[in-house]
Amino acid sequence: MAQPGMKEKDFEQTIEASLLEKGGYTKSLPANFDLAFGIDAVELFAYIEETQEKAWLQMVQRYGSDEAKARDGFLRRLSKEIDSRGTIAVLRDGVKDQGVTVKLAVFRPATSMNETLAKAYAANRLTITRQLRYSARHNNTIDVALLLNGLLVATSELKNPLTGQTVEDAMYQYRKDRDAAKDPYLNRTVVHFAVDPYLVYMTTRLEGEATTFLPFNQGNDGGKGNPESDDNFSTAYLWEVIWSRVVWLDILGRFVQTGEGAQAIFPRYHQWDAVTKIEAHAKAAGAGESYLIQHSAGSGKSKSISWLAHRLSTLHTDADKKVFDKIIVITDRRVLDEQLRDDVRQFERVPGVVEAVVGKDGSKSEELAAALASATSRIVITTLQTFPYVLAQIDAGALGAKTWAVIIDEAHSSQSGDAAAALRQAIGVGVELPEDLDVEDALAAVLEARGRQPNISFFAFTATPKDKTVEIFGSKQPDGNKGPFHLYSMRQAIEEGFIHDVLDNYTTYKTYYRLAATSEEAAEKEVDVSKAGSALRKILVRHPEVISQKAQIIVEHYVNHTAKKLSGLAKAIVVTDSRVAAVKYKEAIDAYVTAKGYHMASVVAFSGKVVDDVAGEVSESSLNDFPESQTADRFKGVDPYKPGDYQVLIVAEKFQTGFDEPRLHTMFVDKILTGLAAVQTLSRLNRTMPGKDDTFVLDFRNDAEDIRKAFQRYYEATTTVPTDANVLTDAYDRSFEAEVLDKDEVAEVVAKHFANSQQETALGKVYAAFNPCLGRFNKLEQDEQEGFRSALGTFLHLYSFMSQILPWTDADSERLYIFGRALAKLLPAMPDGRLDLGSDVVLTHLRLEDQGFASIELEAGESAPGSAFPGEGRDHTRDVRLDRLGNITEDLNKHFGLHLDERDRLVFEQFEITWLNDDELRTVANANDLAAFRLEFEKAFQRTILDNEEANRDLYERLHDDSKFSERVLDWYLTRMYELLRADAVQQKLSLAPDPEPTEEN
């Protein structure tokens, strides 16, 4: 027997005392609950008589001046309306009986309340009832019930581990002993809580064994659960904060929504916490702030955005001044248009509050201008491509005096070249953007082009923020770094079961092969060493025999494993590294399926057209035999298409981000994935659904440790070290080292031709002004030209970024930025940098080997802060080293003339791939000279040897025991990796033609 003070009833008493003493509640007795109608009639009529005396007298009169009859009639009417519309709708909109409207609650408005409204709000009767008997057919009771003006809004079952029961027992009790089918009053209740001293779970609908409970916990140091308390329950926030009068009425009035079948939609803790904290900060700070909300996949970002958009649209200061005149939501999700309208409609009855700009009349700009100027449309939904027009409208006329809140939904960014082209045109200032539009990079480009403005606040929602995004939108953290304003981490989402851990079942394959030059002439050809490795790998991975063998593995695994998941409805995705590879996979998979007679069909997704050596010119629609616009829905099996027609989706870039299909269970990867791309791609599998217990990844190209590092970066809060302003000064100085630029000349050209936007200037004179500079550039050697182009490009990149985050501007840098952007367009084009060895090399041996299952485990507290510009501030001029192709293939096959056998060579090849994909090693290479790089590379070299001990025991022992042999190998790789890592980074930063293998080929 538990000691006095340690029983479950003592837990109840603690909660009750807190709510009565500090929470703004009064106590109501269980006997007040009318079991015939499921309503606390005592509290209900006390509220009505206090707040609506005239309406009630009119009601009584219409019931024949019989108050008892009026009460009984109104209870029947109210009970019926609750069952029909739901408790929340009744509380917000009231009930009409006998032609008389009776309000059931008054919620706090956005502006200061007048005396009458304040009195009505204060009259709301929040009550707590312990041990509530909720059915006439039995004597079962619920531990704690919360009521608003007599209507049951929440129940809670409490458990005390000291007496042998936990929150799991509370959930079991709801599932087993709380029968909503027989006791329907239970499903009138807005939310049910299962509570013990450590954890809280909630559900909005009791369905017996099928009842789904969701965590309602604060999170604990980036993971699940709640922080420990020194002198209180860890779950005290539930009754001390969430159930407290002001907060609870706000949640009921402005968060909870009614879904299908009158089922309530209740915010999860992190959603409520994020929205209210952002709202409070915006109210205090006003416009001109930035907020980064790092919420994992599965966090319910759509609802969070809806709640935030509505609350910001009605946000006022204490002086009743609107904080934001207009809310702009940037999203490419059509479903969010409808959801926002539906969500806001539940809070307001004014039509047209939400306006989506879709170009229905053929002109998005005109439609957008009308929406922005409209006094009714407080929330405008638009796309990333249209957003520059928003800024243009804000810049113009009266709209520039208004304040704006811009909410960015990153989850579903555009994936087409057409979208990128549209954005370039909209920006209109020559901003460089990749063909495959990334929402974070694109938005940063828009801001760089237009500039940050003090009347615009940005609210960026993302699960995987890039370092640049963190630096632009992030908040200052206690350690001085930038980070998210609010966090719901991948770790917490996985631990709470909102998403699957896609690294749980991860299997890698290694490809064993031999390459040879096709002729003596080919062997003597001189090629760039830094490009040859990637060109050779391109030949390998796209070879028809390689793809054919991998296709067989894919099909057999799907048929024997994936097809048996989710009652036969599980789907798979094949991630390829190019459009050519996607076409080849489609052909190989279909051919093997036909030959084996399997019941499996594939669909392919890529942009544009590809010239195939077998089928000629093909496209996504020609291979699938239906329009490209139908690909996603056909694969998902969305009406009006037949479900289950396609089981395997083959992709090249498309659908690797922003594509949600819960039935995706298996992924086959034949593409190098690094950093953010690895996380976003593999996360296509993480969506949960009933019956989906796990996921599976089979990876032909990547190392498990590299994948672990990529995910570790986003496992908890993503932070960055703020960029040192002096790197801009250093970059400015380096731009003048080649003596192409002249400071006086730069100042004169800018002042004469660019400083005054109103002055007219002859175009011929503008071109002539750049001739001296171009003449000096043309006299340089090719490597000197490349060095100057690199230095100028680095400066322009840094300035466009840092001008958004620095509180000051430098006139010299601004002038060089204006001059340099124009000059960069006039410089002669560079060679594309690609190396094609297709006819010079042949594949002679091939073997695929399963490396086995791996469970990749992420660690709490391991994520180090990143940098938006790692290694900036140093010379990145690339030193091209040439060698004969025969020597390079000999290195690949025999490794440096050391007479190692084939197995040894393959291990060394894997070493190189590991180092090339090591982001930390790349950062060190770009920030240091060769001598300093050696210190870090030696550590990586030893780690790699140890990690591959089992791959080749003889080679491991030789490297470990023979110091001369080990040093010879290390010395050869040291220079090679230093060059490759530095060259690769330069290409990425300056968006020049890439050295790594091209992602597509015609």
PDB file of C-alpha atoms in Angstrom, residues 113-358:
ATOM      1  CA  MET A 113     -11.639  44.466 -25.650  1.00  0.00           C
ATOM      2  CA  ASN A 114     -14.326  47.020 -24.947  1.00  0.00           C
ATOM      3  CA  GLU A 115     -15.931  46.866 -21.551  1.00  0.00           C
ATOM      4  CA  THR A 116     -18.889  44.729 -22.671  1.00  0.00           C
ATOM      5  CA  LEU A 117     -16.690  42.205 -24.481  1.00  0.00           C
ATOM      6  CA  ALA A 118     -14.211  42.094 -21.604  1.00  0.00           C
ATOM      7  CA  LYS A 119     -17.042  41.340 -19.207  1.00  0.00           C
ATOM      8  CA  ALA A 120     -18.368  38.562 -21.449  1.00  0.00           C
ATOM      9  CA  TYR A 121     -14.887  37.044 -21.778  1.00  0.00           C
ATOM     10  CA  ALA A 122     -14.349  37.171 -18.024  1.00  0.00           C
ATOM     11  CA  ALA A 123     -17.693  35.422 -17.511  1.00  0.00           C
ATOM     12  CA  ASN A 124     -16.486  32.184 -19.146  1.00  0.00           C
ATOM     13  CA  ARG A 125     -16.762  29.426 -16.546  1.00  0.00           C
ATOM     14  CA  LEU A 126     -13.820  27.036 -16.602  1.00  0.00           C
ATOM     15  CA  THR A 127     -14.413  24.150 -14.214  1.00  0.00           C
ATOM     16  CA  ILE A 128     -12.608  21.026 -13.126  1.00  0.00           C
ATOM     17  CA  THR A 129     -14.479  17.899 -12.086  1.00  0.00           C
ATOM     18  CA  ARG A 130     -12.745  14.927 -10.499  1.00  0.00           C
ATOM     19  CA  GLN A 131     -13.983  11.359 -10.878  1.00  0.00           C
ATOM     20  CA  LEU A 132     -16.610  12.313 -13.430  1.00  0.00           C
ATOM     21  CA  ARG A 133     -19.229   9.663 -14.134  1.00  0.00           C
ATOM     22  CA  TYR A 134     -19.911  10.105 -17.834  1.00  0.00           C
ATOM     23  CA  SER A 135     -22.524   7.397 -18.597  1.00  0.00           C
ATOM     24  CA  ALA A 136     -25.865   6.289 -17.187  1.00  0.00           C
ATOM     25  CA  ARG A 137     -25.222   2.649 -18.089  1.00  0.00           C
ATOM     26  CA  HIS A 138     -22.303   2.085 -15.671  1.00  0.00           C
ATOM     27  CA  ASN A 139     -20.432   3.683 -12.809  1.00  0.00           C
ATOM     28  CA  ASN A 140     -17.042   4.171 -14.532  1.00  0.00           C
ATOM     29  CA  THR A 141     -15.415   7.521 -13.876  1.00  0.00           C
ATOM     30  CA  ILE A 142     -12.695   9.620 -15.453  1.00  0.00           C
ATOM     31  CA  ASP A 143     -10.001  11.015 -13.175  1.00  0.00           C
ATOM     32  CA  VAL A 144     -10.110  14.640 -14.312  1.00  0.00           C
ATOM     33  CA  ALA A 145     -12.550  16.447 -16.601  1.00  0.00           C
ATOM     34  CA  LEU A 146     -12.283  20.050 -17.815  1.00  0.00           C
ATOM     35  CA  LEU A 147     -15.441  21.895 -18.853  1.00  0.00           C
ATOM     36  CA  LEU A 148     -16.123  25.262 -20.431  1.00  0.00           C
ATOM     37  CA  ASN A 149     -19.524  26.737 -19.570  1.00  0.00           C
ATOM     38  CA  GLY A 150     -20.790  23.252 -18.883  1.00  0.00           C
ATOM     39  CA  LEU A 151     -19.516  21.610 -22.076  1.00  0.00           C
ATOM     40  CA  LEU A 152     -17.006  18.790 -21.711  1.00  0.00           C
ATOM     41  CA  VAL A 153     -13.784  19.831 -23.498  1.00  0.00           C
ATOM     42  CA  ALA A 154     -11.060  17.578 -22.033  1.00  0.00           C
ATOM     43  CA  THR A 155     -10.627  14.433 -19.971  1.00  0.00           C
ATOM     44  CA  SER A 156      -7.524  13.003 -18.398  1.00  0.00           C
ATOM     45  CA  GLU A 157      -6.546   9.651 -16.937  1.00  0.00           C
ATOM     46  CA  LEU A 158      -3.729   9.982 -14.416  1.00  0.00           C
ATOM     47  CA  LYS A 159      -1.284   7.256 -13.425  1.00  0.00           C
ATOM     48  CA  ASN A 160       1.251   7.062 -10.626  1.00  0.00           C
ATOM     49  CA  PRO A 161       4.348   4.861 -11.191  1.00  0.00           C
ATOM     50  CA  LEU A 162       4.808   4.622  -7.428  1.00  0.00           C
ATOM     51  CA  THR A 163       1.628   2.540  -7.337  1.00  0.00           C
ATOM     52  CA  GLY A 164       2.720   0.448 -10.327  1.00  0.00           C
ATOM     53  CA  GLN A 165       1.114   2.179 -13.302  1.00  0.00           C
ATOM     54  CA  THR A 166       2.414   4.531 -15.991  1.00  0.00           C
ATOM     55  CA  VAL A 167       1.113   6.575 -18.904  1.00  0.00           C
ATOM     56  CA  GLU A 168       0.984   3.345 -20.936  1.00  0.00           C
ATOM     57  CA  ASP A 169      -1.672   2.055 -18.555  1.00  0.00           C
ATOM     58  CA  ALA A 170      -3.636   5.271 -18.991  1.00  0.00           C
ATOM     59  CA  MET A 171      -3.654   4.813 -22.773  1.00  0.00           C
ATOM     60  CA  TYR A 172      -4.612   1.141 -22.342  1.00  0.00           C
ATOM     61  CA  GLN A 173      -7.507   2.212 -20.113  1.00  0.00           C
ATOM     62  CA  TYR A 174      -8.826   4.616 -22.750  1.00  0.00           C
ATOM     63  CA  ARG A 175      -8.574   1.935 -25.422  1.00  0.00           C
ATOM     64  CA  LYS A 176     -10.134  -0.864 -23.356  1.00  0.00           C
ATOM     65  CA  ASP A 177     -12.522   0.709 -20.862  1.00  0.00           C
ATOM     66  CA  ARG A 178     -13.634   3.971 -22.461  1.00  0.00           C
ATOM     67  CA  ASP A 179     -16.131   2.834 -25.103  1.00  0.00           C
ATOM     68  CA  ALA A 180     -17.038   5.851 -27.211  1.00  0.00           C
ATOM     69  CA  ALA A 181     -19.331   3.730 -29.388  1.00  0.00           C
ATOM     70  CA  LYS A 182     -21.565   3.034 -26.381  1.00  0.00           C
ATOM     71  CA  ASP A 183     -20.810   6.258 -24.498  1.00  0.00           C
ATOM     72  CA  PRO A 184     -20.873   8.901 -27.263  1.00  0.00           C
ATOM     73  CA  TYR A 185     -20.316  11.810 -24.882  1.00  0.00           C
ATOM     74  CA  LEU A 186     -16.655  10.786 -24.870  1.00  0.00           C
ATOM     75  CA  ASN A 187     -16.230  11.656 -28.525  1.00  0.00           C
ATOM     76  CA  ARG A 188     -17.852  15.031 -28.009  1.00  0.00           C
ATOM     77  CA  THR A 189     -14.816  15.820 -25.919  1.00  0.00           C
ATOM     78  CA  VAL A 190     -12.221  17.888 -27.747  1.00  0.00           C
ATOM     79  CA  VAL A 191      -9.165  16.039 -26.403  1.00  0.00           C
ATOM     80  CA  HIS A 192      -8.248  13.233 -24.006  1.00  0.00           C
ATOM     81  CA  PHE A 193      -4.950  13.222 -22.111  1.00  0.00           C
ATOM     82  CA  ALA A 194      -3.047  10.254 -20.677  1.00  0.00           C
ATOM     83  CA  VAL A 195      -0.725  11.581 -17.981  1.00  0.00           C
ATOM     84  CA  ASP A 196       1.853  10.401 -15.495  1.00  0.00           C
ATOM     85  CA  PRO A 197       4.566  12.419 -13.696  1.00  0.00           C
ATOM     86  CA  TYR A 198       6.935  12.087 -16.677  1.00  0.00           C
ATOM     87  CA  LEU A 199       4.946  11.947 -19.924  1.00  0.00           C
ATOM     88  CA  VAL A 200       1.777  13.219 -21.579  1.00  0.00           C
ATOM     89  CA  TYR A 201      -0.047  11.712 -24.565  1.00  0.00           C
ATOM     90  CA  MET A 202      -3.239  12.897 -26.236  1.00  0.00           C
ATOM     91  CA  THR A 203      -5.946  11.774 -28.641  1.00  0.00           C
ATOM     92  CA  THR A 204      -8.938  13.532 -30.133  1.00  0.00           C
ATOM     93  CA  ARG A 205     -10.955  10.412 -30.904  1.00  0.00           C
ATOM     94  CA  LEU A 206     -11.512   7.187 -28.957  1.00  0.00           C
ATOM     95  CA  GLU A 207     -11.820   4.203 -31.289  1.00  0.00           C
ATOM     96  CA  GLY A 208     -11.207   1.257 -29.005  1.00  0.00           C
ATOM     97  CA  GLU A 209      -8.083  -0.727 -29.865  1.00  0.00           C
ATOM     98  CA  ALA A 210      -7.508   1.507 -32.908  1.00  0.00           C
ATOM     99  CA  THR A 211      -7.209   4.679 -30.794  1.00  0.00           C
ATOM    100  CA  THR A 212      -4.070   6.619 -31.748  1.00  0.00           C
ATOM    101  CA  PHE A 213      -2.280   8.632 -29.072  1.00  0.00           C
ATOM    102  CA  LEU A 214       0.246  11.331 -29.931  1.00  0.00           C
ATOM    103  CA  PRO A 215       2.963  12.647 -27.614  1.00  0.00           C
ATOM    104  CA  PHE A 216       2.219  16.014 -26.040  1.00  0.00           C
ATOM    105  CA  ASN A 217       5.647  16.535 -24.514  1.00  0.00           C
ATOM    106  CA  GLN A 218       8.054  19.470 -24.496  1.00  0.00           C
ATOM    107  CA  GLY A 219      11.041  17.480 -25.661  1.00  0.00           C
ATOM    108  CA  ASN A 220      14.155  16.894 -23.615  1.00  0.00           C
ATOM    109  CA  ASP A 221      17.538  18.172 -24.795  1.00  0.00           C
ATOM    110  CA  GLY A 222      16.624  17.612 -28.445  1.00  0.00           C
ATOM    111  CA  GLY A 223      14.915  14.249 -27.893  1.00  0.00           C
ATOM    112  CA  LYS A 224      11.615  12.893 -26.641  1.00  0.00           C
ATOM    113  CA  GLY A 225      10.101  13.325 -23.191  1.00  0.00           C
ATOM    114  CA  ASN A 226      10.255  16.269 -20.806  1.00  0.00           C
ATOM    115  CA  PRO A 227      13.041  17.983 -18.868  1.00  0.00           C
ATOM    116  CA  GLU A 228      13.558  16.836 -15.304  1.00  0.00           C
ATOM    117  CA  SER A 229      12.353  19.164 -12.580  1.00  0.00           C
ATOM    118  CA  ASP A 230      14.103  19.753  -9.271  1.00  0.00           C
ATOM    119  CA  ASP A 231      10.936  20.194  -7.233  1.00  0.00           C
ATOM    120  CA  ASN A 232       7.905  19.326  -9.359  1.00  0.00           C
ATOM    121  CA  PHE A 233       6.404  16.853 -11.804  1.00  0.00           C
ATOM    122  CA  SER A 234       8.044  16.900 -15.235  1.00  0.00           C
ATOM    123  CA  THR A 235       4.538  17.166 -16.672  1.00  0.00           C
ATOM    124  CA  ALA A 236       3.456  20.139 -14.537  1.00  0.00           C
ATOM    125  CA  TYR A 237       3.510  22.343 -17.669  1.00  0.00           C
ATOM    126  CA  LEU A 238       0.255  20.630 -18.707  1.00  0.00           C
ATOM    127  CA  TRP A 239      -1.884  22.026 -15.874  1.00  0.00           C
ATOM    128  CA  GLU A 240       0.271  25.026 -14.926  1.00  0.00           C
ATOM    129  CA  VAL A 241       0.564  26.388 -18.489  1.00  0.00           C
ATOM    130  CA  ILE A 242      -1.544  24.600 -21.104  1.00  0.00           C
ATOM    131  CA  TRP A 243      -4.691  24.288 -18.960  1.00  0.00           C
ATOM    132  CA  SER A 244      -4.306  27.719 -17.342  1.00  0.00           C
ATOM    133  CA  ARG A 245      -7.263  29.973 -18.074  1.00  0.00           C
ATOM    134  CA  VAL A 246      -5.800  32.390 -20.649  1.00  0.00           C
ATOM    135  CA  VAL A 247      -3.825  29.743 -22.547  1.00  0.00           C
ATOM    136  CA  TRP A 248      -6.598  27.138 -22.516  1.00  0.00           C
ATOM    137  CA  LEU A 249      -9.230  29.575 -23.779  1.00  0.00           C
ATOM    138  CA  ASP A 250      -6.825  30.732 -26.482  1.00  0.00           C
ATOM    139  CA  ILE A 251      -6.210  27.130 -27.600  1.00  0.00           C
ATOM    140  CA  LEU A 252      -9.938  26.379 -27.699  1.00  0.00           C
ATOM    141  CA  GLY A 253     -10.723  29.646 -29.432  1.00  0.00           C
ATOM    142  CA  ARG A 254      -7.860  30.021 -31.931  1.00  0.00           C
ATOM    143  CA  PHE A 255      -6.068  26.683 -32.336  1.00  0.00           C
ATOM    144  CA  VAL A 256      -8.453  23.740 -32.165  1.00  0.00           C
ATOM    145  CA  GLN A 257     -10.235  23.012 -35.425  1.00  0.00           C
ATOM    146  CA  THR A 258     -13.031  20.712 -36.464  1.00  0.00           C
ATOM    147  CA  GLY A 259     -12.061  18.071 -38.996  1.00  0.00           C
ATOM    148  CA  GLU A 260     -14.002  15.348 -40.771  1.00  0.00           C
ATOM    149  CA  GLY A 261     -16.927  13.936 -38.828  1.00  0.00           C
ATOM    150  CA  ALA A 262     -16.716  16.798 -36.310  1.00  0.00           C
ATOM    151  CA  GLN A 263     -13.455  15.318 -34.991  1.00  0.00           C
ATOM    152  CA  ALA A 264     -11.263  17.921 -33.357  1.00  0.00           C
ATOM    153  CA  ILE A 265      -7.780  18.779 -34.575  1.00  0.00           C
ATOM    154  CA  PHE A 266      -5.665  19.694 -31.554  1.00  0.00           C
ATOM    155  CA  PRO A 267      -2.178  21.223 -31.831  1.00  0.00           C
ATOM    156  CA  ARG A 268       0.807  19.167 -30.805  1.00  0.00           C
ATOM    157  CA  TYR A 269       2.944  20.767 -28.124  1.00  0.00           C
ATOM    158  CA  HIS A 270       5.739  21.928 -30.436  1.00  0.00           C
ATOM    159  CA  GLN A 271       3.205  23.497 -32.819  1.00  0.00           C
ATOM    160  CA  TRP A 272       1.527  25.482 -30.048  1.00  0.00           C
ATOM    161  CA  ASP A 273       4.899  26.412 -28.554  1.00  0.00           C
ATOM    162  CA  ALA A 274       6.382  27.602 -31.856  1.00  0.00           C
ATOM    163  CA  VAL A 275       3.376  29.629 -32.985  1.00  0.00           C
ATOM    164  CA  THR A 276       2.832  31.391 -29.666  1.00  0.00           C
ATOM    165  CA  LYS A 277       6.520  32.191 -29.149  1.00  0.00           C
ATOM    166  CA  ILE A 278       6.855  33.585 -32.669  1.00  0.00           C
ATOM    167  CA  GLU A 279       3.685  35.606 -32.210  1.00  0.00           C
ATOM    168  CA  ALA A 280       4.873  37.068 -28.909  1.00  0.00           C
ATOM    169  CA  HIS A 281       8.276  38.000 -30.333  1.00  0.00           C
ATOM    170  CA  ALA A 282       6.765  39.578 -33.451  1.00  0.00           C
ATOM    171  CA  LYS A 283       4.364  41.592 -31.313  1.00  0.00           C
ATOM    172  CA  ALA A 284       7.223  42.977 -29.247  1.00  0.00           C
ATOM    173  CA  ALA A 285       9.776  43.458 -32.052  1.00  0.00           C
ATOM    174  CA  GLY A 286       7.532  44.553 -34.926  1.00  0.00           C
ATOM    175  CA  ALA A 287       8.404  44.116 -38.602  1.00  0.00           C
ATOM    176  CA  GLY A 288      11.904  43.636 -40.008  1.00  0.00           C
ATOM    177  CA  GLU A 289      12.858  40.451 -38.109  1.00  0.00           C
ATOM    178  CA  SER A 290      13.770  36.961 -39.353  1.00  0.00           C
ATOM    179  CA  TYR A 291      12.718  33.646 -37.831  1.00  0.00           C
ATOM    180  CA  LEU A 292      14.066  30.205 -38.697  1.00  0.00           C
ATOM    181  CA  ILE A 293      11.718  27.407 -37.635  1.00  0.00           C
ATOM    182  CA  GLN A 294      13.561  24.080 -37.915  1.00  0.00           C
ATOM    183  CA  HIS A 295      10.774  21.524 -37.707  1.00  0.00           C
ATOM    184  CA  SER A 296      11.383  17.960 -38.800  1.00  0.00           C
ATOM    185  CA  ALA A 297       9.412  16.126 -41.429  1.00  0.00           C
ATOM    186  CA  GLY A 298       6.303  14.740 -39.793  1.00  0.00           C
ATOM    187  CA  SER A 299       5.990  17.801 -37.560  1.00  0.00           C
ATOM    188  CA  GLY A 300       2.782  19.086 -39.136  1.00  0.00           C
ATOM    189  CA  LYS A 301       4.326  22.159 -40.789  1.00  0.00           C
ATOM    190  CA  SER A 302       1.190  22.781 -42.862  1.00  0.00           C
ATOM    191  CA  LYS A 303      -0.960  23.267 -39.768  1.00  0.00           C
ATOM    192  CA  SER A 304       1.744  25.314 -38.067  1.00  0.00           C
ATOM    193  CA  ILE A 305       1.891  27.618 -41.083  1.00  0.00           C
ATOM    194  CA  SER A 306      -1.905  27.928 -41.134  1.00  0.00           C
ATOM    195  CA  TRP A 307      -2.094  28.823 -37.441  1.00  0.00           C
ATOM    196  CA  LEU A 308       0.803  31.253 -37.695  1.00  0.00           C
ATOM    197  CA  ALA A 309      -0.552  32.956 -40.824  1.00  0.00           C
ATOM    198  CA  HIS A 310      -3.937  33.565 -39.212  1.00  0.00           C
ATOM    199  CA  ARG A 311      -2.545  34.770 -35.911  1.00  0.00           C
ATOM    200  CA  LEU A 312      -0.067  37.140 -37.585  1.00  0.00           C
ATOM    201  CA  SER A 313      -2.879  38.489 -39.759  1.00  0.00           C
ATOM    202  CA  THR A 314      -4.762  39.583 -36.638  1.00  0.00           C
ATOM    203  CA  LEU A 315      -1.754  40.518 -34.497  1.00  0.00           C
ATOM    204  CA  HIS A 316      -1.944  43.940 -32.838  1.00  0.00           C
ATOM    205  CA  THR A 317       0.289  45.814 -30.455  1.00  0.00           C
ATOM    206  CA  ASP A 318      -0.917  46.772 -27.004  1.00  0.00           C
ATOM    207  CA  ALA A 319      -1.863  50.117 -28.564  1.00  0.00           C
ATOM    208  CA  ASP A 320      -4.162  48.287 -31.020  1.00  0.00           C
ATOM    209  CA  LYS A 321      -1.933  48.956 -34.049  1.00  0.00           C
ATOM    210  CA  LYS A 322      -1.654  46.137 -36.573  1.00  0.00           C
ATOM    211  CA  VAL A 323       1.823  44.625 -36.592  1.00  0.00           C
ATOM    212  CA  PHE A 324       1.503  43.344 -40.194  1.00  0.00           C
ATOM    213  CA  ASP A 325      -0.733  44.749 -42.901  1.00  0.00           C
ATOM    214  CA  LYS A 326      -0.453  41.662 -45.069  1.00  0.00           C
ATOM    215  CA  ILE A 327       0.710  38.055 -44.732  1.00  0.00           C
ATOM    216  CA  ILE A 328       2.411  36.418 -47.739  1.00  0.00           C
ATOM    217  CA  VAL A 329       2.705  32.618 -47.750  1.00  0.00           C
ATOM    218  CA  ILE A 330       5.195  31.232 -50.275  1.00  0.00           C
ATOM    219  CA  THR A 331       4.433  27.637 -51.220  1.00  0.00           C
ATOM    220  CA  ASP A 332       4.158  25.414 -54.276  1.00  0.00           C
ATOM    221  CA  ARG A 333       1.673  23.099 -52.601  1.00  0.00           C
ATOM    222  CA  ARG A 334      -1.796  23.443 -54.056  1.00  0.00           C
ATOM    223  CA  VAL A 335      -3.237  21.604 -51.071  1.00  0.00           C
ATOM    224  CA  LEU A 336      -2.030  24.373 -48.753  1.00  0.00           C
ATOM    225  CA  ASP A 337      -4.236  26.891 -50.576  1.00  0.00           C
ATOM    226  CA  GLU A 338      -7.372  24.975 -49.681  1.00  0.00           C
ATOM    227  CA  GLN A 339      -6.157  24.077 -46.203  1.00  0.00           C
ATOM    228  CA  LEU A 340      -5.397  27.688 -45.299  1.00  0.00           C
ATOM    229  CA  ARG A 341      -8.846  28.759 -46.451  1.00  0.00           C
ATOM    230  CA  ASP A 342     -10.538  25.970 -44.515  1.00  0.00           C
ATOM    231  CA  ASP A 343      -8.490  26.635 -41.390  1.00  0.00           C
ATOM    232  CA  VAL A 344      -9.052  30.393 -41.354  1.00  0.00           C
ATOM    233  CA  ARG A 345     -12.762  29.977 -42.150  1.00  0.00           C
ATOM    234  CA  GLN A 346     -13.186  28.204 -38.812  1.00  0.00           C
ATOM    235  CA  PHE A 347     -11.894  31.263 -36.989  1.00  0.00           C
ATOM    236  CA  GLU A 348     -13.496  33.983 -39.105  1.00  0.00           C
ATOM    237  CA  ARG A 349     -16.647  34.339 -41.143  1.00  0.00           C
ATOM    238  CA  VAL A 350     -15.401  37.178 -43.384  1.00  0.00           C
ATOM    239  CA  PRO A 351     -15.056  35.821 -46.953  1.00  0.00           C
ATOM    240  CA  GLY A 352     -11.916  36.479 -48.996  1.00  0.00           C
ATOM    241  CA  VAL A 353      -9.482  36.666 -46.069  1.00  0.00           C
ATOM    242  CA  VAL A 354      -7.242  34.123 -47.839  1.00  0.00           C
ATOM    243  CA  GLU A 355      -6.420  34.773 -51.503  1.00  0.00           C
ATOM    244  CA  ALA A 356      -4.327  32.417 -53.640  1.00  0.00           C
ATOM    245  CA  VAL A 357      -2.584  33.889 -56.686  1.00  0.00           C
ATOM    246  CA  VAL A 358      -2.865  31.211 -59.366  1.00  0.00           C
TER     247      VAL A 358
END
